[in-house]
Coordinates of C-alpha atoms in Angstrom, one line a residue:
X13 CA 62.6 79.3 78.6
X14 CA 65.1 81.8 80.5
X15 CA 65.1 82.4 84.4
X16 CA 64.5 85.6 85.4
X17 CA 67.6 86.4 87.4
X18 CA 68.6 89.8 88.2
X19 CA 72.0 91.1 88.6
X20 CA 72.5 93.9 91.6
X21 CA 74.4 97.0 90.6
X22 CA 77.0 96.3 92.7
X23 CA 81.0 95.3 92.5
X24 CA 83.7 94.6 94.6
X25 CA 86.7 95.0 93.0
X26 CA 90.3 94.6 94.5
X27 CA 92.0 97.3 96.6
X28 CA 95.3 97.7 96.5
X29 CA 95.3 100.0 99.3
X30 CA 93.9 97.1 101.9
X31 CA 97.2 96.3 103.4
X32 CA 98.7 94.8 106.6
X33 CA 102.3 94.4 108.0
X34 CA 103.8 91.3 107.8
X35 CA 107.0 89.6 109.0
X36 CA 110.0 90.1 106.7
X37 CA 112.3 87.2 107.2
X38 CA 115.1 88.0 104.2
X39 CA 118.4 86.3 103.3
X40 CA 120.6 84.1 105.3
X41 CA 121.5 84.3 108.9
X42 CA 124.9 85.8 107.9
X43 CA 123.0 89.2 106.1
X44 CA 120.6 89.2 109.5
X45 CA 123.3 89.3 111.8
X46 CA 125.0 92.2 109.5
X47 CA 121.9 94.0 109.3
X48 CA 121.0 93.9 113.2
X49 CA 125.0 94.9 113.7
X50 CA 124.4 97.9 111.8
X51 CA 121.5 99.4 113.7
X52 CA 123.2 98.2 117.2
X53 CA 126.2 100.7 115.9
X54 CA 123.8 103.4 115.2
X55 CA 124.1 106.3 117.8
X56 CA 121.3 107.2 119.9
X57 CA 120.4 110.5 117.8
X58 CA 120.4 108.9 114.3
X59 CA 118.5 105.8 115.9
X60 CA 115.6 108.1 116.9
X61 CA 115.7 110.4 113.7
X62 CA 115.2 107.1 111.5
X63 CA 112.5 106.0 113.8
X64 CA 110.9 108.9 113.6
X65 CA 110.3 109.3 110.0
X66 CA 109.2 105.5 109.9
X67 CA 106.4 106.0 112.6
X68 CA 105.4 109.4 110.9
X69 CA 104.9 107.5 107.5
X70 CA 103.3 104.3 109.0
X71 CA 101.3 105.0 111.9
X72 CA 98.3 106.0 109.8
X73 CA 98.7 103.0 107.4
X74 CA 98.4 100.3 110.6
X75 CA 96.8 100.6 113.9
X76 CA 99.3 100.5 116.7
X77 CA 102.7 100.1 114.8
X78 CA 104.6 100.2 117.6
X79 CA 103.3 96.9 118.5
X80 CA 103.7 95.2 115.4
X81 CA 107.3 96.2 115.4
X82 CA 108.1 94.8 118.8
X83 CA 106.2 91.8 117.4
X84 CA 108.6 91.3 114.9
X85 CA 111.6 92.4 117.0
X86 CA 110.7 89.0 119.2
X87 CA 111.1 87.1 116.2
X88 CA 114.2 87.6 115.4
X89 CA 115.6 86.8 119.2
X90 CA 117.5 83.7 117.7
X91 CA 119.4 86.0 115.5
X92 CA 120.4 88.3 118.8
X93 CA 121.0 85.0 120.5
X94 CA 123.8 83.9 117.9
X95 CA 125.1 87.3 118.3
X96 CA 125.4 86.7 122.1
X97 CA 123.8 90.0 122.6
X98 CA 121.2 90.2 125.9
X99 CA 118.2 91.7 124.0
X100 CA 116.9 92.9 127.4
X101 CA 118.8 96.3 128.0
X102 CA 118.5 97.2 124.5
X103 CA 116.7 100.9 124.0
X104 CA 113.4 100.6 122.9
X105 CA 114.0 102.7 120.1
X106 CA 116.6 99.9 118.7
X107 CA 113.9 97.3 119.4
X108 CA 111.7 99.3 117.1
X109 CA 114.3 100.3 114.4
X110 CA 115.1 96.5 114.1
X111 CA 111.5 95.4 113.9
X112 CA 111.0 97.7 111.4
X113 CA 113.8 96.1 108.9
X114 CA 112.2 92.9 109.8
X115 CA 108.7 94.3 108.2
X116 CA 107.0 94.5 105.3
X117 CA 103.6 95.9 103.9
X118 CA 101.5 92.9 102.1
X119 CA 98.4 94.3 100.0
X120 CA 96.1 91.6 100.6
X121 CA 93.3 91.8 97.8
X122 CA 95.6 93.6 95.0
X123 CA 95.5 90.4 92.8
X124 CA 91.7 89.8 93.3
X125 CA 88.5 90.1 95.4
X126 CA 86.4 86.7 94.5
X127 CA 84.8 83.6 95.6
X128 CA 82.3 85.2 97.8
X129 CA 80.0 83.5 100.5
X130 CA 77.3 84.7 102.4
X131 CA 75.7 83.6 105.7
X132 CA 73.3 85.4 108.4
X133 CA 74.9 87.5 111.0
X134 CA 75.1 86.7 114.7
X135 CA 73.6 90.0 115.5
X136 CA 70.4 90.7 114.0
X137 CA 69.0 93.8 116.2
X138 CA 68.3 96.8 115.5
X139 CA 66.7 96.2 112.3
X140 CA 63.1 96.9 110.3
X141 CA 60.9 94.2 109.7
X142 CA 61.7 92.4 106.8
X143 CA 65.2 93.4 107.2
X144 CA 68.5 90.9 107.7
X145 CA 71.9 91.4 108.6
X146 CA 74.7 89.2 106.5
X147 CA 78.2 88.8 106.2
X148 CA 80.3 88.1 103.1
X149 CA 83.3 86.0 103.4
X150 CA 85.7 87.0 100.2
X151 CA 88.9 85.0 99.5
X152 CA 91.3 88.4 98.9
X153 CA 94.2 87.4 96.6
X154 CA 97.5 89.3 97.2
X155 CA 101.4 89.4 95.7
X156 CA 102.7 86.1 95.2
X157 CA 99.0 84.6 94.5
X158 CA 98.6 84.2 98.3
X159 CA 95.1 84.3 99.3
X160 CA 93.3 85.0 102.6
X161 CA 89.8 85.0 104.3
X162 CA 88.5 88.9 104.9
X163 CA 84.8 89.8 105.8
X164 CA 82.2 92.7 104.7
X165 CA 78.9 93.4 106.1
X166 CA 75.7 94.4 104.9
X167 CA 71.8 94.3 105.4
X168 CA 69.4 93.1 103.1
X169 CA 66.1 94.5 102.9
X170 CA 62.4 93.5 102.6
X171 CA 62.7 94.5 99.0
X172 CA 65.5 92.5 98.5
X173 CA 68.2 95.2 98.2
X174 CA 71.1 94.7 99.6
X175 CA 73.4 97.4 101.0
X176 CA 76.9 96.7 102.6
X177 CA 78.6 98.8 105.2
X178 CA 81.7 100.6 104.0
X179 CA 84.9 99.0 105.0
X180 CA 87.0 99.8 107.8
X181 CA 90.3 101.5 107.1
X182 CA 92.9 99.7 108.9
X183 CA 93.2 95.9 109.0
X184 CA 94.1 93.8 111.6
X185 CA 95.9 90.4 112.1
X186 CA 95.0 88.1 114.9
X187 CA 96.7 86.9 118.0
X188 CA 97.8 83.6 116.9
X189 CA 97.2 80.6 119.5
X190 CA 98.2 77.5 119.1
X191 CA 96.2 74.4 120.6
X192 CA 98.3 72.9 123.4
X193 CA 97.3 69.1 123.1
X194 CA 97.1 66.3 120.2
X195 CA 95.2 63.2 120.4
X196 CA 97.6 60.5 118.9
X197 CA 95.0 58.7 117.0
X198 CA 93.7 61.4 115.3
X199 CA 97.1 62.7 114.4
X200 CA 98.6 59.0 113.0
X201 CA 95.4 58.6 111.4
X202 CA 96.0 62.0 109.5
X203 CA 99.6 61.0 108.6
X204 CA 98.5 57.8 107.3
X205 CA 95.5 59.1 105.0
X206 CA 98.5 61.8 103.9
X207 CA 100.7 58.4 102.7
X208 CA 103.3 58.3 105.0
X209 CA 105.2 55.5 105.7
X210 CA 103.5 53.3 108.8
X211 CA 106.7 52.5 110.2
X212 CA 107.9 56.1 110.3
X213 CA 104.7 57.2 112.1
X214 CA 105.1 54.4 114.5
X215 CA 108.8 55.3 115.3
X216 CA 107.7 58.9 116.4
X217 CA 103.9 58.3 118.0
X218 CA 105.4 55.0 120.1
X219 CA 107.3 57.6 122.3
X220 CA 104.3 59.9 123.3
X221 CA 101.2 59.2 125.2
X222 CA 97.7 58.9 124.0
X223 CA 97.5 62.9 124.3
X224 CA 100.4 64.8 123.7
X225 CA 101.6 68.5 123.6
X226 CA 103.2 70.7 120.3
X227 CA 106.6 70.3 122.4
X228 CA 106.5 66.9 123.1
X229 CA 106.2 65.9 119.6
X230 CA 109.1 68.5 118.8
X231 CA 110.9 66.3 120.9
X232 CA 110.0 62.8 119.6
X233 CA 110.8 64.1 116.4
X234 CA 114.3 65.2 117.2
X235 CA 114.9 61.8 119.2
X236 CA 114.0 60.0 116.3
X237 CA 116.0 61.5 113.4
X238 CA 119.1 60.9 115.4
X239 CA 118.5 57.1 114.5
X240 CA 121.4 56.3 112.0
X241 CA 119.6 53.9 110.2
X242 CA 117.3 56.7 108.5
X243 CA 118.2 58.2 105.0
X244 CA 118.2 61.7 104.4
X245 CA 114.4 61.4 103.0
X246 CA 112.9 59.3 105.6
X247 CA 114.2 62.2 108.0
X248 CA 113.1 65.0 105.8
X249 CA 109.3 63.3 106.1
X250 CA 109.7 62.7 109.8
X251 CA 110.4 66.5 110.3
X252 CA 107.8 67.2 108.1
X253 CA 105.1 65.9 111.1
X254 CA 105.6 69.5 112.5
X255 CA 103.7 71.1 109.4
X256 CA 100.7 68.7 110.3
X257 CA 100.7 69.7 114.1
X258 CA 100.9 73.4 113.0
X259 CA 97.5 72.9 111.2
X260 CA 95.6 73.0 114.4
X261 CA 95.6 76.5 116.1
X262 CA 93.2 79.1 117.4
X263 CA 93.0 83.0 116.5
X264 CA 91.6 85.5 118.8
X265 CA 90.6 89.3 117.0
X266 CA 89.9 92.0 119.1
X267 CA 86.3 92.5 119.6
X268 CA 86.6 96.2 119.1
X269 CA 87.6 96.0 115.7
X270 CA 84.8 96.1 112.7
X271 CA 84.4 92.9 110.8
X272 CA 85.9 94.4 107.5
X273 CA 88.8 94.7 109.3
X274 CA 89.5 91.0 110.3
X275 CA 91.7 89.2 107.9
X276 CA 92.3 85.4 108.1
X277 CA 95.7 85.2 107.0
X278 CA 97.7 82.0 106.4
X279 CA 99.5 80.9 109.5
X280 CA 100.4 77.1 109.1
X281 CA 102.9 75.9 107.0
X282 CA 100.0 73.8 105.4
X283 CA 98.5 77.1 104.0
X284 CA 101.7 79.1 103.2
X285 CA 100.3 79.2 99.7
X286 CA 97.1 80.6 100.1
X287 CA 93.7 80.1 102.0
X288 CA 91.2 79.5 99.2
X289 CA 87.6 79.4 98.9
X290 CA 85.8 79.4 102.1
X291 CA 82.3 78.2 102.3
X292 CA 80.2 79.4 105.3
X293 CA 77.6 77.9 106.9
X294 CA 75.6 79.0 109.8
X295 CA 75.0 75.3 111.5
X296 CA 72.0 74.8 113.8
X297 CA 73.3 72.6 116.9
X298 CA 71.5 70.0 118.6
X299 CA 71.0 72.5 121.5
X300 CA 69.4 75.1 119.3
X301 CA 72.7 77.0 119.7
X302 CA 74.5 78.2 116.3
X303 CA 77.9 77.9 115.2
X304 CA 79.5 79.3 112.0
X305 CA 81.6 76.5 109.9
X306 CA 84.0 77.3 107.0
X307 CA 85.5 74.7 104.9
X308 CA 88.3 75.4 103.1
X309 CA 91.2 74.5 101.0
X310 CA 94.9 74.8 102.5
X311 CA 97.5 75.0 100.2
X312 CA 101.3 75.2 100.4
X313 CA 102.1 75.3 96.7
X314 CA 102.3 71.8 96.1
X315 CA 99.4 69.7 98.1
X316 CA 96.2 70.9 99.3
X317 CA 94.9 70.3 103.3
X318 CA 91.1 70.5 103.3
X319 CA 90.5 72.1 107.0
X320 CA 87.6 73.2 109.3
X321 CA 87.3 76.5 110.7
X322 CA 84.8 77.2 113.2
X323 CA 83.5 80.3 115.2
X324 CA 80.4 81.6 116.8
X325 CA 81.4 85.4 116.9
X326 CA 83.4 86.1 114.3
X327 CA 85.9 87.3 116.7
X328 CA 87.5 83.6 117.8
X329 CA 88.2 81.0 115.4
X330 CA 88.9 77.4 115.5
X331 CA 90.8 75.8 112.6
X332 CA 92.0 72.2 112.4
X333 CA 92.2 69.9 109.5
X334 CA 89.6 67.3 108.4
X335 CA 89.9 63.7 108.5
X336 CA 89.1 60.4 106.8
X337 CA 89.5 59.3 103.5
X338 CA 86.7 61.3 101.8
X339 CA 88.2 64.3 103.3
X340 CA 90.0 65.6 100.0
X341 CA 90.0 67.6 97.1
X342 CA 88.4 70.7 96.8
X343 CA 85.0 72.2 97.4
X344 CA 83.6 70.6 100.4
X345 CA 80.2 72.0 101.6
X346 CA 78.5 71.2 105.4
X347 CA 74.6 71.0 105.3
X348 CA 73.5 73.5 107.8
X349 CA 72.2 71.2 110.4
X350 CA 72.1 67.3 110.9
X351 CA 69.9 65.4 108.8
X352 CA 68.8 61.8 110.7
X353 CA 71.5 62.3 113.8
X354 CA 73.9 62.9 111.5
X355 CA 76.7 65.3 109.9
X356 CA 76.1 65.5 106.0
X357 CA 78.7 67.5 103.5
X358 CA 78.7 67.8 99.9
X359 CA 82.0 67.0 98.3
X360 CA 83.5 66.3 94.9
X361 CA 85.7 63.4 96.0
X362 CA 86.8 62.5 92.6
X363 CA 87.2 65.6 91.0
X364 CA 84.3 65.4 88.7
X365 CA 81.3 64.4 90.2
X366 CA 79.0 65.3 93.3
X367 CA 78.8 63.1 96.2
X368 CA 76.8 63.4 99.7
X369 CA 79.3 62.2 102.7
X370 CA 77.6 61.7 106.0
X371 CA 79.7 61.4 109.8
X372 CA 78.7 61.0 113.1
X373 CA 81.8 63.7 113.8
X374 CA 81.8 66.7 112.1
X375 CA 85.7 66.7 111.6
X376 CA 85.9 62.9 110.3
X377 CA 84.7 61.8 106.8
X378 CA 84.4 58.1 105.7
X379 CA 81.3 57.6 103.8
X380 CA 80.5 59.2 100.5
X381 CA 77.7 58.5 98.2
X382 CA 77.8 59.7 94.3
X383 CA 74.6 61.7 93.7
X384 CA 75.5 63.9 90.6
X385 CA 77.4 63.2 87.5
X386 CA 77.8 65.9 84.4
X387 CA 74.6 65.4 82.4
X388 CA 74.6 68.6 80.3
X389 CA 76.8 70.1 78.1
X390 CA 77.6 73.0 80.1
X391 CA 79.4 70.8 82.9
X392 CA 80.7 68.0 80.7
X393 CA 84.2 68.6 82.6
X394 CA 83.1 68.6 85.9
X395 CA 80.3 69.5 88.4
X396 CA 80.7 70.8 92.0
X397 CA 78.7 72.6 94.4
X398 CA 78.7 76.5 95.1
X399 CA 78.1 76.5 98.9
X400 CA 76.2 74.8 101.2
X401 CA 72.7 73.6 100.7
X402 CA 69.8 75.8 101.5
X403 CA 66.7 74.6 103.2
X404 CA 63.1 75.1 101.7
X405 CA 60.0 73.8 102.0
X406 CA 60.7 71.9 98.7
X407 CA 63.9 70.4 99.7
X408 CA 67.8 71.2 100.1
X409 CA 68.9 73.9 97.3
X410 CA 72.3 73.4 96.2
X411 CA 73.7 76.0 94.2
X412 CA 76.0 74.0 91.5
X413 CA 78.7 74.9 89.0
X414 CA 79.6 73.5 85.7
X415 CA 82.6 73.4 83.8
X416 CA 82.0 73.4 79.9
X417 CA 83.5 74.3 76.9
X418 CA 86.5 76.8 76.6
X419 CA 86.8 76.3 80.4
X420 CA 83.9 78.0 80.9
X421 CA 82.1 78.3 84.5
X422 CA 78.4 78.5 84.8
X423 CA 75.9 78.3 88.1
X424 CA 73.1 76.0 88.4
X425 CA 71.2 74.2 90.9
X426 CA 69.5 71.1 92.1
X427 CA 67.1 70.3 94.3
X428 CA 67.9 67.4 97.0
X429 CA 65.3 65.5 99.2
X430 CA 65.2 66.5 102.5
X431 CA 65.1 63.4 104.5
X432 CA 67.5 61.9 102.0
X433 CA 70.0 64.5 100.2
X434 CA 71.2 61.4 98.1
X435 CA 68.2 61.6 96.1
X436 CA 67.8 64.3 93.2
X437 CA 64.3 66.0 93.0
X438 CA 65.3 68.2 90.3
X439 CA 67.8 70.2 88.6
X440 CA 68.6 72.6 86.4
X441 CA 69.2 71.6 82.5
X442 CA 70.6 75.1 81.6
X443 CA 72.4 77.3 83.5
X444 CA 70.9 80.2 85.7
X445 CA 73.8 82.3 85.6
X446 CA 76.3 82.9 82.6
X447 CA 79.5 84.9 82.6
X448 CA 78.6 87.9 80.4
X449 CA 80.3 90.4 78.4
X450 CA 81.3 92.4 81.6
X451 CA 81.8 89.5 83.6
X452 CA 83.7 87.3 81.4
X453 CA 87.4 89.5 81.3
X454 CA 89.6 89.3 84.5
X455 CA 92.3 86.9 85.8
X456 CA 90.5 83.6 84.8
X457 CA 88.4 84.5 81.9
X458 CA 85.0 82.8 81.5
X459 CA 84.6 81.6 85.3
X460 CA 81.5 82.6 87.4
X461 CA 81.6 81.0 90.8
X462 CA 80.3 81.1 94.0
X463 CA 81.1 79.6 97.8
X464 CA 77.6 80.4 99.3
X465 CA 74.1 82.0 99.0
X466 CA 71.0 82.1 101.2
X467 CA 67.5 82.7 101.1
X468 CA 66.1 85.6 101.7
X469 CA 62.2 85.3 102.1
X470 CA 61.0 84.3 98.5
X471 CA 64.5 85.0 97.0
X472 CA 67.6 83.1 96.7
X473 CA 70.5 85.5 97.2
X474 CA 73.6 84.6 94.9
X475 CA 76.9 86.2 95.8
X476 CA 79.3 85.4 92.8
X477 CA 82.7 86.0 91.6
X478 CA 83.6 87.3 88.0
X479 CA 86.6 85.6 86.4
X480 CA 88.8 85.1 89.5
X481 CA 88.9 89.0 89.7
X482 CA 85.9 90.6 91.0
X483 CA 82.6 90.1 93.1
X484 CA 78.9 91.0 92.7
X485 CA 75.5 89.5 94.1
X486 CA 72.2 88.4 91.8
X487 CA 69.0 87.5 93.2
X488 CA 66.0 85.0 91.7
X489 CA 62.7 84.2 93.3
X490 CA 62.4 80.7 94.8
X491 CA 59.1 80.2 92.7
X492 CA 60.9 80.9 89.2
X493 CA 63.6 79.1 90.0
X494 CA 61.5 75.9 91.2
X495 CA 59.3 76.2 88.0
X496 CA 62.5 76.6 85.5
X497 CA 64.1 73.0 87.4
X498 CA 60.7 71.6 86.8

């Protein structure tokens, strides 16, 4: 029998007009010095004329373009210092113009808009009975295949119809705020998990107190690499300790912006090539308060680093790496509450099978139990989760993906015991969603994928990506799904 999954007549496609203004650091120091000198040599009238044209052309494309240009001017202060030039007396027009030469536009979703994850919004006021406001995150991918996290808001009504709010026209990057202190034990532990030589770790850590600042770490790194007994490769490894330190940060958006205008763009070196596949979950704390967590994969072009994002309001986000020998590989998904007093997480530790992990600390994962292996032809390559488990009266409902012949990704479902999620109660023997003729064509053909749905009344709502290019939404009655699983 086939399960009656209903696809909604709604599609999210990439929009190249969605742009941000990024810092543009080009060439070598010699080229940058030459450029700045050319601007400094302009007479006042010429400078004003050029700047007026830039502001007229770009002020409607970005919110407060002047602030962006000044921020980017501040980021080339080291070049001005090398020119032995004092920036303070410089006219504001020349600061803005220099900033413009070190700015470029970036289309955040020109390549793809996919891998959605849906959660209940913090604000549920002003709704009719049976309605629910939701926030859906997406992986937006632009030039160079660099990915970021973006959001859309919408409302599901009592008849399971989903309507999305129109996105805001202008996009905002947050103010970046690095955390000030690090804990020595945890920091050294993460370096060990990254297979850094223990003797190199000790050389740097022994100069630091149990808690240290970023500046203190940089000072210790600088002193350590002066040791002439170290070879070039060892110095390079030590210098990259700051790579991990910059993976911890807090970002803050203006609360006056619409959520569709907020872009979580790669900030740290660890995620320089993208923030991939955020799985959001509304987590109920022991005190009854709700915290939103999202696990995601930071990618720097060579290695991946699993990270955890935390927010209560989608305005302020705290970001830090995950620890523990089982905090690795892609596809980590946190349960929405503790089970028997402990945090629980779905993972794919070995890249092939589904595991359940447990921990007393949401940031550190040292226990993992394999619970599910590829069993059916449509998942012989690998099986994984499609977002955080959803609690139902029957048990934990886990959306899964399976990879089969011709690298086709399909969605299935598994039911886990509520008190012991390592125990499987039922699972689909056939996929519930398979890429159809319209969904299989795209950046990566034959891939249908999700990073998390939710249960609304008696329906499972499934946002999903099509061919790593665009996104849509489907829904299915829980009763039909459970019968299909049985």
